[in-house]
Amino acid sequence: GDQADLPRWFQRLLRRWLARFHVTPRSDLEGKLQEVATSLNATLTFRYLYRRYAQLAVLTRPG
């Protein structure tokens, strides 16, 4: 997630920790997944979890 609802000090600490594993937050994830859903004629269900620490996305195709 983008961690927008977490304290700034925790965001900095978490981003440094994630960088050790070559992981970075994807602030554009919802938009990109919506593009994929549209191209597949699918429905995107997207929500933030744990004060925006994580994101949950589900693509559902008709049928």
Short mmCIF file of C-alpha atoms in Angstrom, two decimals:
data_model
loop_
_atom_site.label_atom_id
_atom_site.label_comp_id
_atom_site.label_asym_id
_atom_site.label_seq_id
_atom_site.Cartn_x
_atom_site.Cartn_y
_atom_site.Cartn_z
CA GLY A 1 0.00 0.00 0.00
CA ASP A 2 0.93 3.64 -0.06
CA GLN A 3 0.86 3.86 3.77
CA ALA A 4 -0.87 7.27 3.56
CA ASP A 5 -2.78 6.72 6.81
CA LEU A 6 0.26 5.60 8.81
CA PRO A 7 2.49 7.95 10.84
CA ARG A 8 5.28 9.55 8.77
CA TRP A 9 8.04 8.07 10.92
CA PHE A 10 6.60 4.59 10.36
CA GLN A 11 6.30 5.19 6.60
CA ARG A 12 9.98 6.12 6.40
CA LEU A 13 11.04 3.13 8.46
CA LEU A 14 8.88 0.75 6.45
CA ARG A 15 10.09 2.08 3.10
CA ARG A 16 13.72 1.68 4.16
CA TRP A 17 13.02 -1.87 5.28
CA LEU A 18 11.21 -2.73 2.03
CA ALA A 19 14.02 -1.21 -0.05
CA ARG A 20 16.38 -3.82 1.39
CA PHE A 21 14.33 -6.39 -0.53
CA HIS A 22 13.92 -4.26 -3.69
CA VAL A 23 10.24 -3.66 -2.87
CA THR A 24 8.60 -0.28 -3.46
CA PRO A 25 5.04 0.95 -2.95
CA ARG A 26 2.95 1.19 -6.12
CA SER A 27 0.80 4.30 -5.81
CA ASP A 28 -0.60 3.71 -9.31
CA LEU A 29 -1.59 0.08 -8.73
CA GLU A 30 -5.35 0.65 -8.70
CA GLY A 31 -5.27 2.59 -11.98
CA LYS A 32 -3.08 0.02 -13.70
CA LEU A 33 -5.29 -2.83 -12.54
CA GLN A 34 -8.36 -0.96 -13.76
CA GLU A 35 -6.73 -0.76 -17.21
CA VAL A 36 -6.14 -4.52 -17.12
CA ALA A 37 -9.71 -5.15 -15.98
CA THR A 38 -11.09 -3.02 -18.79
CA SER A 39 -8.97 -4.80 -21.38
CA LEU A 40 -10.24 -8.17 -20.12
CA ASN A 41 -13.86 -7.04 -19.79
CA ALA A 42 -13.50 -7.79 -16.08
CA THR A 43 -14.59 -6.08 -12.89
CA LEU A 44 -12.04 -4.75 -10.42
CA THR A 45 -12.72 -4.82 -6.69
CA PHE A 46 -10.03 -2.83 -4.90
CA ARG A 47 -9.61 -1.81 -1.29
CA TYR A 48 -6.99 -0.68 1.16
CA LEU A 49 -6.25 -2.64 4.32
CA TYR A 50 -4.64 -1.82 7.66
CA ARG A 51 -4.52 1.98 7.40
CA ARG A 52 -3.40 1.69 3.77
CA TYR A 53 -0.49 -0.60 4.68
CA ALA A 54 -1.69 -3.11 2.08
CA GLN A 55 -3.99 -3.29 -0.93
CA LEU A 56 -6.36 -6.06 -1.92
CA ALA A 57 -7.41 -6.40 -5.55
CA VAL A 58 -9.69 -8.95 -7.19
CA LEU A 59 -10.33 -9.12 -10.92
CA THR A 60 -13.52 -10.97 -11.83
CA ARG A 61 -14.34 -12.00 -15.38
CA PRO A 62 -17.95 -12.46 -16.44
CA GLY A 63 -19.33 -15.93 -16.74
#
